[in-house]
Short mmCIF file of C-alpha atoms in Angstrom, two decimals:
data_model
loop_
_atom_site.label_atom_id
_atom_site.label_comp_id
_atom_site.label_asym_id
_atom_site.label_seq_id
_atom_site.Cartn_x
_atom_site.Cartn_y
_atom_site.Cartn_z
CA MET J 21 0.00 0.00 0.00
CA ASN J 22 1.47 3.32 -1.07
CA PHE J 23 0.52 6.33 1.06
CA ALA J 24 2.01 9.03 3.25
CA THR J 25 0.31 10.08 6.48
CA THR J 26 1.18 13.69 5.66
CA ASP J 27 -0.68 13.44 2.34
CA LEU J 28 -3.65 11.73 3.99
CA CYS J 29 -3.89 14.63 6.44
CA ASP J 30 -3.51 17.24 3.67
CA ASP J 31 -6.10 15.51 1.47
CA ASN J 32 -8.70 15.09 4.21
CA PRO J 33 -9.04 18.31 6.24
CA GLY J 34 -12.79 17.78 6.68
CA LEU J 35 -12.26 14.35 8.21
CA LEU J 36 -9.66 15.80 10.58
CA GLU J 37 -12.07 18.59 11.51
CA ASP J 38 -15.01 16.28 12.23
CA GLY J 39 -12.86 13.76 14.11
CA SER J 40 -13.38 10.80 11.80
CA LEU J 41 -9.65 10.98 11.00
CA THR J 42 -7.34 11.45 13.98
CA VAL J 43 -3.62 11.67 14.56
CA LEU J 44 -2.19 9.66 17.43
CA PRO J 45 0.23 11.47 19.76
CA PRO J 46 3.79 11.51 18.36
CA VAL J 47 5.21 9.24 21.07
CA PHE J 48 5.55 5.95 19.17
CA HIS J 49 8.79 4.51 17.80
CA HIS J 50 9.29 1.99 14.97
CA PHE J 51 10.71 -1.42 15.85
CA GLY J 52 9.66 -3.68 12.95
CA LYS J 53 11.14 -3.91 9.48
CA ARG J 54 8.18 -2.21 7.77
CA ALA J 55 8.27 1.56 8.18
CA ARG J 56 4.89 1.94 6.44
CA PHE J 57 1.84 -0.20 7.13
CA ALA J 58 -1.93 0.04 7.13
CA GLY J 59 -5.01 -2.06 7.72
CA PRO J 60 -8.20 -2.41 9.72
CA ALA J 61 -7.73 -2.47 13.49
CA VAL J 62 -8.16 -5.42 15.83
CA THR J 63 -8.14 -4.02 19.36
CA LEU J 64 -6.99 -5.38 22.71
CA LYS J 65 -6.99 -3.81 26.15
CA VAL J 66 -4.48 -5.46 28.50
CA HIS J 67 -2.30 -4.48 31.43
CA GLU J 68 1.19 -5.99 31.63
CA ASP J 69 -0.20 -9.32 30.36
CA ASN J 70 0.38 -10.50 26.80
CA ALA J 71 -1.49 -13.83 26.68
CA LEU J 72 -4.28 -12.25 24.57
CA VAL J 73 -1.68 -10.60 22.36
CA ARG J 74 -0.13 -14.00 21.62
CA ALA J 75 -3.51 -15.68 21.11
CA THR J 76 -4.54 -12.97 18.64
CA LEU J 77 -1.27 -13.02 16.69
CA GLU J 78 -1.58 -16.81 16.37
CA THR J 79 -4.66 -16.24 14.17
CA PRO J 80 -4.58 -15.17 10.51
CA GLY J 81 -3.88 -11.44 10.36
CA GLU J 82 -5.27 -10.95 6.85
CA GLY J 83 -3.48 -7.60 6.57
CA ARG J 84 -4.96 -6.18 9.76
CA VAL J 85 -3.23 -4.10 12.43
CA LEU J 86 -3.27 -5.27 16.04
CA VAL J 87 -3.78 -2.24 18.30
CA VAL J 88 -2.82 -3.04 21.89
CA ASP J 89 -3.86 -0.65 24.64
CA GLY J 90 -1.32 -1.49 27.32
CA GLY J 91 -2.27 1.51 29.44
CA SER J 92 1.02 3.24 28.51
CA SER J 93 2.79 0.96 31.01
CA LEU J 94 6.55 1.24 30.92
CA ARG J 95 7.05 -1.60 33.42
CA ARG J 96 6.94 -4.70 31.16
CA ALA J 97 7.11 -5.61 27.48
CA LEU J 98 3.97 -6.81 25.72
CA VAL J 99 5.60 -7.86 22.42
CA GLY J 100 8.96 -9.54 21.83
CA GLY J 101 10.80 -11.38 19.11
CA GLN J 102 8.61 -14.50 19.13
CA LEU J 103 5.43 -12.46 18.81
CA GLY J 104 7.00 -10.37 16.06
CA LEU J 105 7.62 -13.57 14.10
CA LEU J 106 4.04 -14.72 14.73
CA ALA J 107 2.74 -11.42 13.37
CA GLN J 108 4.97 -11.71 10.31
CA ASP J 109 4.23 -15.37 9.61
CA ASN J 110 0.47 -15.03 10.11
CA GLY J 111 0.00 -12.07 7.78
CA TRP J 112 -0.49 -9.15 10.15
CA ALA J 113 0.31 -5.76 8.61
CA GLY J 114 1.41 -4.33 11.93
CA VAL J 115 1.23 -4.13 15.69
CA ILE J 116 0.93 -0.88 17.65
CA VAL J 117 1.52 -1.09 21.39
CA ASP J 118 0.64 1.62 23.88
CA GLY J 119 3.36 0.16 26.06
CA CYS J 120 6.72 -1.53 25.62
CA VAL J 121 8.36 -4.16 23.42
CA ARG J 122 11.55 -6.16 23.90
CA ASP J 123 14.00 -8.08 21.70
CA SER J 124 14.32 -4.95 19.56
CA VAL J 125 17.12 -6.42 17.42
CA GLU J 126 14.91 -9.42 16.59
CA LEU J 127 11.87 -7.20 15.94
CA ALA J 128 13.89 -5.15 13.46
CA GLN J 129 14.25 -8.32 11.33
CA CYS J 130 10.50 -9.07 11.29
CA ASP J 131 8.76 -8.09 8.05
CA VAL J 132 5.89 -6.40 9.84
CA GLY J 133 5.24 -2.91 11.17
CA ILE J 134 5.76 -2.68 14.92
CA MET J 135 5.41 0.53 16.88
CA ALA J 136 5.52 1.07 20.64
CA LEU J 137 6.45 3.64 23.26
CA ALA J 138 9.78 2.12 24.32
CA THR J 139 11.72 -1.05 25.01
CA HIS J 140 11.82 -2.91 28.31
CA PRO J 141 13.70 -6.16 29.01
CA GLN J 142 11.14 -7.72 31.39
CA ARG J 143 8.48 -9.96 29.88
CA SER J 144 4.83 -9.58 30.71
CA ALA J 145 2.55 -11.76 32.77
CA ARG J 146 0.71 -14.52 30.91
CA GLU J 147 -2.60 -14.89 32.73
CA GLY J 148 -4.95 -14.04 29.87
CA VAL J 149 -6.47 -10.99 31.54
CA GLY J 150 -7.83 -8.37 29.16
CA LYS J 151 -10.49 -7.56 26.58
CA ARG J 152 -10.68 -7.95 22.81
CA ASP J 153 -12.64 -5.97 20.22
CA VAL J 154 -13.32 -2.96 22.45
CA VAL J 155 -12.79 0.75 21.85
CA VAL J 156 -9.34 1.64 23.16
CA GLN J 157 -7.80 5.03 23.89
CA PHE J 158 -4.30 6.06 22.78
CA GLY J 159 -3.44 9.43 24.27
CA GLY J 160 -7.10 10.48 24.16
CA VAL J 161 -7.64 9.16 20.63
CA PRO J 162 -10.35 6.47 20.49
CA ILE J 163 -9.73 3.52 18.18
CA ALA J 164 -12.58 1.12 17.50
CA PRO J 165 -12.36 -2.38 16.03
CA GLY J 166 -12.41 -2.03 12.24
CA ASP J 167 -11.07 1.54 12.16
CA TRP J 168 -8.33 1.93 9.55
CA ILE J 169 -4.81 2.48 10.83
CA TYR J 170 -2.16 4.20 8.69
CA ALA J 171 1.40 4.39 10.00
CA ASP J 172 4.66 5.62 8.52
CA ALA J 173 7.77 7.54 9.52
CA ASP J 174 5.73 10.68 10.21
CA GLY J 175 3.09 9.22 12.51
CA ILE J 176 -0.01 7.13 13.01
CA LEU J 177 -3.53 7.92 11.84
CA ALA J 178 -6.83 6.31 12.81
CA SER J 179 -9.71 6.66 10.35
CA ARG J 180 -13.32 5.56 10.65
CA ARG J 181 -13.12 4.45 7.00
CA LYS J 182 -10.59 3.25 4.46
CA LEU J 183 -8.82 6.18 2.79
CA VAL J 184 -6.56 4.49 0.19
#
């Protein structure tokens, strides 16, 4: 998919104005091999527990983007090298984590978009606590299941509909 988030913003001022196209806060860093990725969102809300993240990435991604609301926790990693490979091998376009990742060198080799707040060496709990397919909040920006996510070197957009 060929797009630039800057062009999407420039081409859609009305959608930005009415809130159906939003820009996520500029706090996310790239960790995967793909610098540009897009797809419909699958949402998770978890707290320092990645069992649902793993279970979701084990399913066919079909070009979707997994959006993980980790509550902005900087105390544990929710995605590491093994999950990066699962995302790549199962056809996910990307993973965005409002939290941390680990195994950053391994993630950089995964042919998938991966964005997160930071790295952290400690793995998460694996109890399966969390919710799937709910509206999540990233820095005050709501993202609903099925919203379109567009990410590149300039930022991340969430759109209520497909733009390109």
